[in-house]
XYZ file of C-alpha atoms in Angstrom:
653
model
C 0.000 0.000 0.000
C 2.724 2.284 0.932
C 4.670 1.294 -2.225
C 1.663 2.106 -4.519
C 1.369 5.589 -3.067
C 5.065 6.135 -3.653
C 4.774 5.025 -7.310
C 1.884 7.511 -7.981
C 3.883 10.360 -6.610
C 6.819 9.492 -8.928
C 4.555 9.464 -12.077
C 3.044 12.909 -11.375
C 4.256 15.654 -13.894
C 6.306 18.508 -12.573
C 4.430 21.746 -12.232
C 6.755 23.623 -14.639
C 6.179 21.174 -17.476
C 2.494 21.243 -16.983
C 2.393 25.010 -17.160
C 4.559 24.998 -20.349
C 2.223 22.523 -22.021
C -0.744 24.664 -21.078
C 0.897 27.785 -22.538
C 1.754 26.001 -25.829
C -1.784 24.698 -26.140
C -3.184 28.164 -25.496
C -0.836 29.676 -28.087
C -1.870 27.155 -30.723
C -5.526 27.778 -30.001
C -4.940 31.527 -30.213
C -3.190 31.214 -33.604
C -6.022 29.093 -34.933
C -8.604 31.545 -33.687
C -6.744 34.495 -35.198
C -6.413 32.686 -38.536
C -10.087 31.801 -38.475
C -10.944 35.433 -37.732
C -8.792 36.616 -40.644
C -10.427 34.133 -42.990
C -13.994 34.842 -41.948
C -13.843 38.521 -41.022
C -10.745 40.449 -42.085
C -10.178 38.999 -45.604
C -13.720 38.146 -46.493
C -13.784 40.350 -49.598
C -10.442 39.258 -51.019
C -11.145 35.564 -50.615
C -14.586 36.038 -52.097
C -12.890 37.519 -55.180
C -10.528 34.562 -55.376
C -13.379 32.144 -55.032
C -15.318 33.940 -57.759
C -12.258 33.809 -60.004
C -12.369 30.032 -59.824
C -15.721 30.032 -61.608
C -15.586 33.319 -63.581
C -13.579 33.630 -66.783
C -12.711 36.922 -68.456
C -13.043 36.426 -72.212
C -11.468 39.104 -74.418
C -13.620 40.872 -76.997
C -11.303 41.916 -79.801
C -11.831 45.290 -81.458
C -12.167 45.173 -85.250
C -9.620 47.262 -87.128
C -10.847 50.301 -88.992
C -11.573 49.847 -92.675
C -9.555 51.565 -95.392
C -11.178 53.530 -98.221
C -9.953 55.409 -101.261
C -10.344 59.182 -101.716
C -13.910 58.758 -102.998
C -15.025 56.491 -100.154
C -14.676 53.210 -102.035
C -13.720 50.251 -99.860
C -10.188 48.900 -100.240
C -9.572 46.895 -97.042
C -12.374 45.154 -95.129
C -12.686 42.675 -92.243
C -14.291 39.230 -92.131
C -15.517 37.182 -89.121
C -13.144 34.482 -87.971
C -12.781 32.018 -85.073
C -9.479 31.170 -83.385
C -8.666 28.397 -80.934
C -6.709 28.836 -77.699
C -5.341 26.441 -75.108
C -6.026 27.081 -71.386
C -3.232 25.305 -69.557
C -4.993 25.582 -66.194
C -7.705 23.288 -67.537
C -5.356 20.734 -69.091
C -5.625 17.318 -67.425
C -3.062 15.161 -69.232
C -0.858 16.797 -71.881
C 0.545 13.476 -73.125
C -2.965 12.267 -73.954
C -4.661 15.556 -74.833
C -2.136 17.081 -77.279
C -2.273 14.222 -79.839
C -6.080 14.375 -79.772
C -6.049 18.173 -80.224
C -3.517 17.987 -83.060
C -5.627 15.410 -84.877
C -8.916 17.260 -84.409
C -7.543 20.652 -85.459
C -5.428 19.265 -88.310
C -2.159 20.512 -86.825
C 1.125 18.558 -86.949
C 1.758 17.216 -83.445
C 5.352 18.461 -83.360
C 4.161 21.959 -84.281
C 1.592 21.948 -81.464
C 4.153 20.668 -78.960
C 6.591 23.377 -80.049
C 3.897 26.035 -79.555
C 3.158 24.815 -76.025
C 6.867 24.656 -75.217
C 7.348 28.239 -76.367
C 4.873 29.387 -73.710
C 6.212 27.202 -70.892
C 7.731 30.168 -69.032
C 4.692 32.413 -69.527
C 2.125 32.780 -66.699
C -0.132 29.728 -66.494
C -3.269 31.825 -66.862
C -2.095 33.179 -70.232
C -3.917 31.412 -73.111
C -1.825 29.809 -75.853
C -2.944 30.556 -79.423
C -3.208 27.184 -81.142
C -4.835 27.840 -84.511
C -6.356 30.847 -86.243
C -9.253 30.954 -88.671
C -10.466 27.468 -87.789
C -13.004 25.744 -90.025
C -16.617 24.859 -89.064
C -15.720 21.172 -88.665
C -12.873 22.130 -86.312
C -15.309 24.239 -84.284
C -17.627 21.242 -84.137
C -14.737 19.079 -82.891
C -14.108 21.492 -80.005
C -17.776 21.576 -78.992
C -18.084 17.780 -79.175
C -15.084 17.260 -76.885
C -15.801 19.818 -74.163
C -15.731 17.139 -71.457
C -12.516 15.420 -72.611
C -10.722 18.636 -73.620
C -11.890 21.454 -71.336
C -8.641 23.327 -72.091
C -9.779 24.230 -75.618
C -11.456 27.616 -75.990
C -12.571 29.589 -79.054
C -12.527 33.317 -79.667
C -14.500 35.293 -82.238
C -12.555 38.015 -84.017
C -12.402 40.109 -87.180
C -9.574 39.444 -89.625
C -8.237 41.591 -92.424
C -9.538 41.036 -95.940
C -7.251 42.588 -98.557
C -7.817 42.922 -102.317
C -6.782 39.785 -104.216
C -3.687 39.458 -106.361
C -1.484 41.719 -104.253
C -3.398 44.826 -105.378
C -1.774 47.892 -103.737
C -0.116 45.505 -101.277
C 3.072 47.504 -100.678
C 1.199 50.727 -100.074
C -1.469 49.188 -97.790
C 0.893 46.781 -96.006
C -0.245 43.907 -93.832
C -0.924 42.968 -90.207
C 0.495 40.201 -88.061
C 0.863 39.028 -84.491
C 3.054 41.266 -82.370
C 6.497 39.685 -81.962
C 8.509 39.232 -78.775
C 11.038 41.798 -80.019
C 8.262 44.331 -80.557
C 6.870 43.726 -77.065
C 10.252 44.755 -75.649
C 10.027 48.054 -77.544
C 8.464 50.939 -75.537
C 6.558 51.885 -78.696
C 4.453 48.743 -78.223
C 4.012 48.994 -74.451
C 0.209 48.800 -74.739
C 0.255 45.505 -76.631
C -0.158 42.013 -75.214
C 1.119 38.695 -76.625
C -1.175 37.563 -79.399
C -2.316 41.091 -80.331
C -2.482 41.957 -84.015
C -0.402 44.916 -85.162
C 0.367 46.636 -88.465
C 3.659 45.330 -89.781
C 4.171 47.404 -92.947
C 2.693 50.139 -95.117
C -0.346 52.146 -94.067
C -1.260 49.395 -91.615
C 1.952 50.065 -89.693
C 2.061 53.838 -89.960
C -1.515 54.381 -88.781
C -1.834 51.337 -86.520
C -2.766 53.472 -83.495
C -5.737 54.892 -85.422
C -6.843 51.656 -87.053
C -6.486 49.188 -84.156
C -9.209 50.309 -81.704
C -9.395 49.114 -78.083
C -10.234 45.573 -76.956
C -13.033 44.848 -74.505
C -13.937 41.807 -72.397
C -16.885 39.845 -71.021
C -17.158 37.935 -67.740
C -18.703 34.488 -68.065
C -19.518 31.794 -65.480
C -18.023 28.385 -66.221
C -18.458 24.963 -64.649
C -15.696 22.637 -63.499
C -15.165 21.534 -67.093
C -14.674 25.091 -68.314
C -18.034 25.195 -70.092
C -19.838 28.517 -70.162
C -23.033 28.430 -68.113
C -23.745 32.099 -67.468
C -22.949 35.710 -68.349
C -22.166 38.404 -65.781
C -21.206 41.544 -67.679
C -19.274 43.033 -70.560
C -16.865 45.870 -71.347
C -17.533 46.550 -75.027
C -14.685 46.804 -77.514
C -14.093 50.128 -79.235
C -13.670 49.597 -83.008
C -10.726 51.194 -84.748
C -11.255 54.319 -86.822
C -11.745 54.023 -90.565
C -9.128 55.675 -92.761
C -9.586 57.476 -96.075
C -6.557 57.457 -98.356
C -5.595 59.901 -101.094
C -5.454 56.969 -103.529
C -7.814 57.021 -106.509
C -8.930 53.434 -107.161
C -9.508 54.144 -110.847
C -5.916 55.297 -111.351
C -4.593 52.547 -109.098
C -6.247 49.910 -111.290
C -4.786 51.430 -114.465
C -1.305 51.615 -112.910
C -1.537 48.017 -111.675
C -2.541 46.855 -115.143
C 0.166 48.923 -116.856
C 2.926 47.336 -114.743
C 1.515 43.817 -115.022
C 4.239 41.387 -116.083
C 7.065 43.835 -115.351
C 9.266 44.425 -112.341
C 9.446 48.001 -111.112
C 7.186 50.715 -109.754
C 4.657 53.378 -110.724
C 3.791 56.408 -108.591
C 1.188 59.054 -109.438
C 0.960 62.243 -107.372
C -0.822 65.589 -107.295
C 2.053 68.140 -107.232
C -0.253 70.870 -105.881
C -0.928 68.984 -102.634
C 1.479 66.044 -102.455
C -1.451 63.604 -102.435
C -0.392 60.222 -103.816
C -3.016 59.086 -106.337
C -1.579 55.653 -107.149
C 1.353 53.521 -106.005
C 2.360 50.156 -107.457
C 5.399 47.971 -106.891
C 6.267 44.711 -108.661
C 6.725 41.897 -107.906
C 4.010 41.919 -105.306
C 2.770 39.605 -102.540
C -0.563 38.588 -101.046
C -1.096 40.347 -97.683
C -4.008 37.982 -96.969
C -1.381 35.311 -96.266
C -0.307 37.343 -93.234
C -3.831 37.852 -91.837
C -3.666 34.278 -90.567
C -0.260 33.255 -89.229
C 1.940 32.583 -92.256
C 3.705 29.228 -92.435
C 7.444 29.226 -91.896
C 8.255 27.710 -95.295
C 6.080 30.307 -97.062
C 7.799 33.113 -95.136
C 11.250 31.761 -95.981
C 10.266 31.489 -99.635
C 9.285 35.176 -99.677
C 12.452 36.260 -97.863
C 14.728 34.273 -100.179
C 13.057 35.420 -103.399
C 15.786 37.249 -105.398
C 13.148 39.663 -106.749
C 12.386 40.873 -103.176
C 8.559 40.936 -103.347
C 8.290 42.677 -99.948
C 10.378 45.640 -101.160
C 8.243 48.689 -101.936
C 10.219 49.880 -104.933
C 8.222 53.105 -105.106
C 9.999 54.350 -101.982
C 12.849 51.859 -101.442
C 14.405 51.069 -104.841
C 17.641 53.084 -105.039
C 18.768 53.085 -108.659
C 20.596 55.305 -111.118
C 18.030 57.729 -112.604
C 19.585 57.824 -116.067
C 18.593 60.756 -118.249
C 15.704 61.816 -116.004
C 18.500 63.424 -113.973
C 19.119 65.766 -116.901
C 16.168 67.874 -115.731
C 18.052 68.514 -112.471
C 21.122 69.292 -114.562
C 19.130 71.692 -116.761
C 17.779 73.561 -113.744
C 21.273 73.861 -112.277
C 22.817 74.957 -115.580
C 20.167 77.593 -116.279
C 20.122 78.971 -112.747
C 23.915 79.254 -112.835
C 23.713 81.161 -116.174
C 25.687 78.505 -118.033
C 23.218 76.407 -120.007
C 21.316 79.147 -121.842
C 24.422 80.120 -123.848
C 25.994 76.668 -124.046
C 26.256 75.168 -127.542
C 27.835 71.743 -127.991
C 28.591 69.948 -131.243
C 27.690 66.292 -130.750
C 29.521 63.990 -133.123
C 28.482 60.886 -131.211
C 30.379 61.601 -128.013
C 33.304 63.507 -126.553
C 36.600 63.149 -124.730
C 36.852 64.420 -121.151
C 39.988 64.088 -119.027
C 41.441 61.545 -121.424
C 38.292 59.405 -121.415
C 35.955 59.061 -124.391
C 32.225 59.050 -123.511
C 29.721 58.031 -126.162
C 26.343 59.513 -126.957
C 23.322 57.774 -128.492
C 23.610 59.523 -131.819
C 25.317 62.292 -133.742
C 23.044 65.170 -132.865
C 25.104 67.945 -134.458
C 24.822 71.420 -132.911
C 22.879 71.185 -129.641
C 21.615 73.898 -127.288
C 19.493 73.553 -124.139
C 16.238 73.757 -126.138
C 17.174 70.594 -128.039
C 19.294 68.881 -125.384
C 16.248 68.001 -123.255
C 13.935 66.501 -125.927
C 16.846 64.833 -127.746
C 18.455 63.744 -124.449
C 21.918 64.453 -125.833
C 24.536 62.901 -123.553
C 27.348 64.944 -125.069
C 25.621 68.203 -124.110
C 25.131 67.120 -120.514
C 28.667 65.702 -120.238
C 29.888 69.192 -121.114
C 27.407 70.909 -118.801
C 28.430 68.641 -115.905
C 32.095 69.471 -116.495
C 31.356 73.201 -116.393
C 29.144 72.998 -113.290
C 31.365 70.701 -111.217
C 30.241 68.097 -108.717
C 29.636 70.514 -105.841
C 27.189 72.666 -107.810
C 25.421 69.565 -109.140
C 25.171 68.162 -105.598
C 23.838 71.494 -104.327
C 20.904 71.553 -106.763
C 20.185 67.834 -106.506
C 19.972 68.185 -102.736
C 17.831 71.325 -103.016
C 15.358 69.354 -105.116
C 15.136 66.621 -102.479
C 17.477 63.929 -103.767
C 19.752 62.109 -101.331
C 17.179 62.458 -98.542
C 13.761 61.157 -97.586
C 10.713 62.947 -98.938
C 8.830 62.445 -95.661
C 6.086 60.274 -97.178
C 3.975 58.614 -94.474
C 5.260 55.087 -95.097
C 7.863 53.223 -93.027
C 11.420 52.553 -94.164
C 11.689 55.090 -96.976
C 15.146 55.064 -98.592
C 17.338 58.146 -99.103
C 19.248 57.498 -102.310
C 22.687 59.005 -102.961
C 23.858 62.421 -104.149
C 27.639 62.134 -104.660
C 29.925 64.991 -103.691
C 33.495 65.589 -102.599
C 32.469 65.229 -98.959
C 30.423 62.087 -99.715
C 33.363 60.335 -101.364
C 35.814 61.285 -98.636
C 33.371 60.120 -95.948
C 32.639 56.794 -97.628
C 35.855 55.968 -99.457
C 38.465 58.214 -97.849
C 39.500 59.421 -101.293
C 39.326 62.754 -103.103
C 36.847 63.369 -105.902
C 38.310 63.576 -109.405
C 36.872 65.903 -112.047
C 36.552 63.033 -114.521
C 34.053 61.334 -112.223
C 31.613 64.214 -112.647
C 31.011 63.413 -116.327
C 28.922 60.269 -115.699
C 26.969 61.995 -112.934
C 25.837 64.572 -115.508
C 23.701 61.921 -117.239
C 22.391 60.317 -114.026
C 24.942 57.510 -113.863
C 27.866 56.647 -111.626
C 27.124 56.663 -107.904
C 23.979 58.855 -108.042
C 20.824 56.923 -107.064
C 17.209 57.941 -106.510
C 13.863 56.426 -105.550
C 10.766 56.790 -107.785
C 8.962 58.951 -105.203
C 11.973 61.301 -105.010
C 12.066 61.622 -108.776
C 8.331 62.326 -109.010
C 8.558 65.063 -106.368
C 11.729 66.663 -107.757
C 10.699 66.895 -111.423
C 7.118 67.937 -110.699
C 8.533 70.544 -108.305
C 10.683 71.986 -111.089
C 7.638 71.992 -113.396
C 5.752 73.856 -110.648
C 8.245 76.706 -110.479
C 10.273 75.128 -107.666
C 7.342 74.464 -105.285
C 7.576 70.965 -103.787
C 5.084 69.275 -101.477
C 5.513 66.407 -99.024
C 4.035 63.258 -100.549
C 1.383 61.618 -98.371
C -1.235 58.867 -98.531
C -3.700 59.950 -95.835
C -5.690 63.184 -95.756
C -4.731 65.513 -92.906
C -8.298 65.624 -91.558
C -8.156 61.854 -90.998
C -5.518 62.325 -88.278
C -6.591 63.541 -84.807
C -5.272 67.020 -84.080
C -3.344 65.848 -81.037
C -1.434 63.320 -83.190
C -0.578 65.493 -86.194
C 2.761 66.673 -84.790
C 3.615 63.138 -83.713
C 3.129 61.789 -87.228
C 5.095 64.672 -88.735
C 8.014 63.848 -86.433
C 7.804 60.155 -87.330
C 8.525 60.857 -91.001
C 11.168 63.553 -91.337
C 12.330 64.520 -94.783
C 12.639 67.385 -97.204
C 8.867 67.910 -96.889
C 7.356 71.217 -98.026
C 9.945 73.331 -99.814
C 10.342 76.007 -102.481
C 13.454 76.391 -104.611
C 13.264 79.760 -106.452
C 13.465 79.331 -110.231
C 13.759 82.087 -112.774
C 10.495 82.093 -114.804
C 12.408 82.039 -118.087
C 14.379 78.979 -116.976
C 11.193 77.297 -115.802
C 9.604 77.800 -119.219
C 12.681 76.515 -121.059
C 12.721 73.295 -119.046
C 8.996 72.591 -119.266
C 8.877 73.356 -122.972
C 11.780 70.958 -123.474
C 9.940 68.243 -121.536
C 6.831 68.795 -123.653
C 8.936 68.533 -126.816
C 10.237 65.154 -125.587
C 6.744 63.703 -126.139
C 6.356 65.291 -129.582
C 7.643 63.972 -132.918
C 11.423 64.076 -132.806
C 11.563 63.666 -129.018
C 12.712 60.546 -127.175
C 9.131 59.758 -126.059
C 7.329 60.646 -129.291
C 5.403 57.361 -129.248
C 3.640 58.417 -126.048
C 2.247 61.633 -127.544
C -1.492 62.094 -126.889
C -3.587 64.408 -129.010
C -5.438 66.986 -126.952
C -3.307 66.503 -123.845
C -0.450 68.826 -122.894
C 1.818 65.937 -121.970
C 5.414 66.595 -120.892
C 8.103 64.301 -119.550
C 11.605 62.922 -119.608
C 12.931 59.504 -120.516
C 15.796 57.758 -118.773
C 17.565 54.528 -119.708
C 20.231 53.470 -117.255
C 22.567 50.557 -117.861
C 22.892 48.307 -114.855
C 26.153 46.803 -116.065
C 28.483 47.541 -118.984
C 28.377 45.356 -122.092
C 31.961 44.163 -121.501
C 31.156 43.186 -117.926
C 27.962 41.451 -119.040
C 29.900 39.418 -121.597
C 32.447 38.368 -118.983
C 29.694 37.393 -116.529
C 27.631 35.622 -119.167
C 24.616 37.889 -118.612
C 21.859 37.973 -121.220
C 18.674 39.937 -121.828
C 18.109 43.593 -121.070
C 20.855 45.257 -119.073
C 18.991 48.504 -118.530
C 16.356 50.070 -116.307
C 13.811 52.189 -118.155
C 12.506 55.355 -116.454
C 9.955 57.936 -117.458
C 8.580 60.906 -115.546
C 5.497 62.429 -117.173
C 3.012 65.134 -116.241
C 0.129 67.231 -117.488
C -0.014 70.107 -118.133
C 3.616 70.959 -118.715
C 3.623 73.888 -116.232
C 2.056 73.724 -112.771
C 0.969 70.132 -113.510
C -2.127 68.568 -111.955
C -0.596 65.096 -111.978
C 2.902 63.651 -112.215
C 3.549 59.965 -112.878
C 6.885 58.180 -112.654
C 7.436 54.679 -113.998
C 10.419 52.429 -113.342
C 10.647 49.317 -115.494
C 13.522 47.164 -114.297
C 15.022 45.379 -117.261
C 13.101 47.603 -119.657
C 14.877 48.356 -122.908
C 14.401 52.127 -123.256
C 12.916 55.027 -121.342
C 10.355 55.436 -124.136
C 8.943 52.022 -123.147
C 8.189 53.277 -119.649
C 6.648 56.380 -121.221
C 3.807 54.189 -122.518
C 3.069 53.055 -118.945
C 2.918 56.653 -117.741
C 0.786 57.743 -120.698
C -1.843 55.137 -119.781
C -2.187 56.569 -116.271
C -2.164 60.195 -117.424
C -4.792 59.473 -120.068
C -7.012 57.773 -117.455
C -6.647 60.790 -115.183
C -7.480 63.337 -117.887
C -10.402 61.249 -119.131
C -11.860 61.064 -115.644
C -11.394 64.792 -115.047
C -13.095 65.662 -118.330
C -15.971 63.310 -117.619
C -16.454 64.921 -114.227
C -16.477 68.352 -115.862
C -18.960 67.221 -118.500
C -16.492 67.592 -121.356
C -15.990 65.180 -124.199
C -13.987 62.084 -123.346
C -10.495 62.121 -124.811
C -9.474 59.349 -127.133
C -6.967 56.775 -125.835
C -3.366 57.749 -126.569
C -2.301 56.923 -130.090
C 1.269 56.442 -131.304
C 2.595 59.524 -133.028
C 3.374 59.315 -136.709
C 6.955 58.453 -137.428
C 8.991 61.617 -137.878
C 11.542 60.945 -140.581
C 13.294 64.231 -139.861
C 14.149 63.330 -136.289
C 17.822 63.424 -135.455
C 17.278 60.853 -132.694
C 17.608 57.307 -134.094
C 14.648 55.159 -133.057
C 15.382 51.628 -131.879
C 19.140 52.010 -132.123
C 21.067 49.815 -129.702
C 22.402 51.774 -126.784
C 26.138 52.370 -127.185
C 28.382 51.652 -124.285
C 30.622 54.246 -122.709
C 34.299 53.654 -122.384
C 35.949 52.269 -119.240
C 35.112 54.332 -116.196
C 37.675 55.690 -113.766
C 35.083 55.442 -110.960
C 34.697 51.651 -111.046
C 35.980 51.336 -107.493
C 33.606 54.006 -106.242
C 30.394 52.043 -106.544
C 28.721 51.768 -103.126
C 27.560 48.361 -101.976
C 24.411 47.262 -103.779
C 24.758 49.837 -106.602
C 25.595 48.391 -109.986
C 27.860 50.061 -112.525
C 25.895 52.020 -115.116
C 26.792 53.796 -118.298
C 25.070 55.500 -121.205
C 21.507 56.866 -121.009
C 18.657 57.973 -123.170
């Protein structure tokens, strides 16, 4: 008995331990009570939001892009309804099983689908993965029929771009595509999200902020399988603004048809305002291929095409202007009081600094009044020698060459105006006087773009007044964005180069004579239309070099710049035909556009419709041989001066 009492006393816990256990238990209970209070009282609202998020899905409502119209309100670019499929990774149950089924049902190669999912593996799990765009009705039916097995598949209604077929006006309009990762890292695209559609070239890129609109969203209730069972509310999308271009669809169609089958460009512009009336570049591409994600092999095929179909040659082709440059030379020579008294005897060429330079024909005695319509190389060789490269560069720069025009299209090229400073900067060599001779006929290192040439020559024909070319009317741009767009496209813009009225008349009369019997573009003469212009035929490689390289076919680029009327013209059209034989061949392309313009204007005014342009009667008294093969100039001392990408040229018409 006594031993049992002793054992009970030994098993009794010490008072200190008992108190410690009581304190720990109380602390645990307190923590639990505090946590319960936070859950049920303090954070009620936040946890309610989280709970709602488990059954509420925010579905984006994509804003349709604004439509694009021509100057008369005729539709050029539209939208069409489309359905895209996305993958919600949070709903995916078994990727190894689900992905093959999805690939089969949506007609996607399994490796392509797996690569798409892998590309998004580091993105937030809530971010949807775009799987396929513009899905077909049977693919939509597949998704609906497999909602239980594949709750991760979701569809989204959207509006996609519908461009004119056949690459019509493709370079000018541009195309849209999904915003790239590189673009998302650019502050300019800070408002964009992965998967957003953005303008990638042309008008679509320049005016993307106006065309794109603002996306909305709708909140829907979904069940455990991700199926929509209710609708809570919606933030409507704001459609993008429509855009009216300066383009005239009637002239655009004529220009497209005129250049069909040729590589090159045609640009038509109103010199009074700078409004571009037509713009064509060949070869072209189909921008509809970019509306839905283009396949990699198709993209690589376009990029590797030696004809560069994505290049907008109207603003990016930098080529020797040939004899069209002689109008710049004429303006410089007359303004410097040299050309009006300059008489040159052309016996088929001339020797300058020990180098013989050929002309197209033996023109005999030539003054400025005949030098322009006959396009006498010998006259302009001599004029170039008297002016010197610095004076030539001064006037060429004044008339906007060697710099951007400021047209509202991305990636406009600048061209090249050679000078002493230019050569020293690029080649660390001095300029030699003999190099100036080829520049006088628009050869050597001088290069221009068609839009530069159109602006420069129409500016001279307008008494030196030059406008900034543009494709969108000013009233289409919000006032608060006008300065921003002006800053985006710097260039020579609006400018006036004072010309003596007498010089202005001499030049424009000479250009009009070029389209009359005896002129280099006599075949483009149109009865009843005061049509003026200048041909230009620029060799891309010398005959000797072509023979060594085994090149065949045409080795020239054919230019023509035409306008009506000859002074203060209402329209100027420039045509570049790459591989064309003579400048007079491009004159026919320009004449077609000018005739269409005049016909339309006369119809609108209620006048009689002009007849289509007819070939002028052959002038047997002309001193310019018709159809004569272009002679080659002698070896050039500037062969090492050709900048990268610029081919050696010689001899022009």
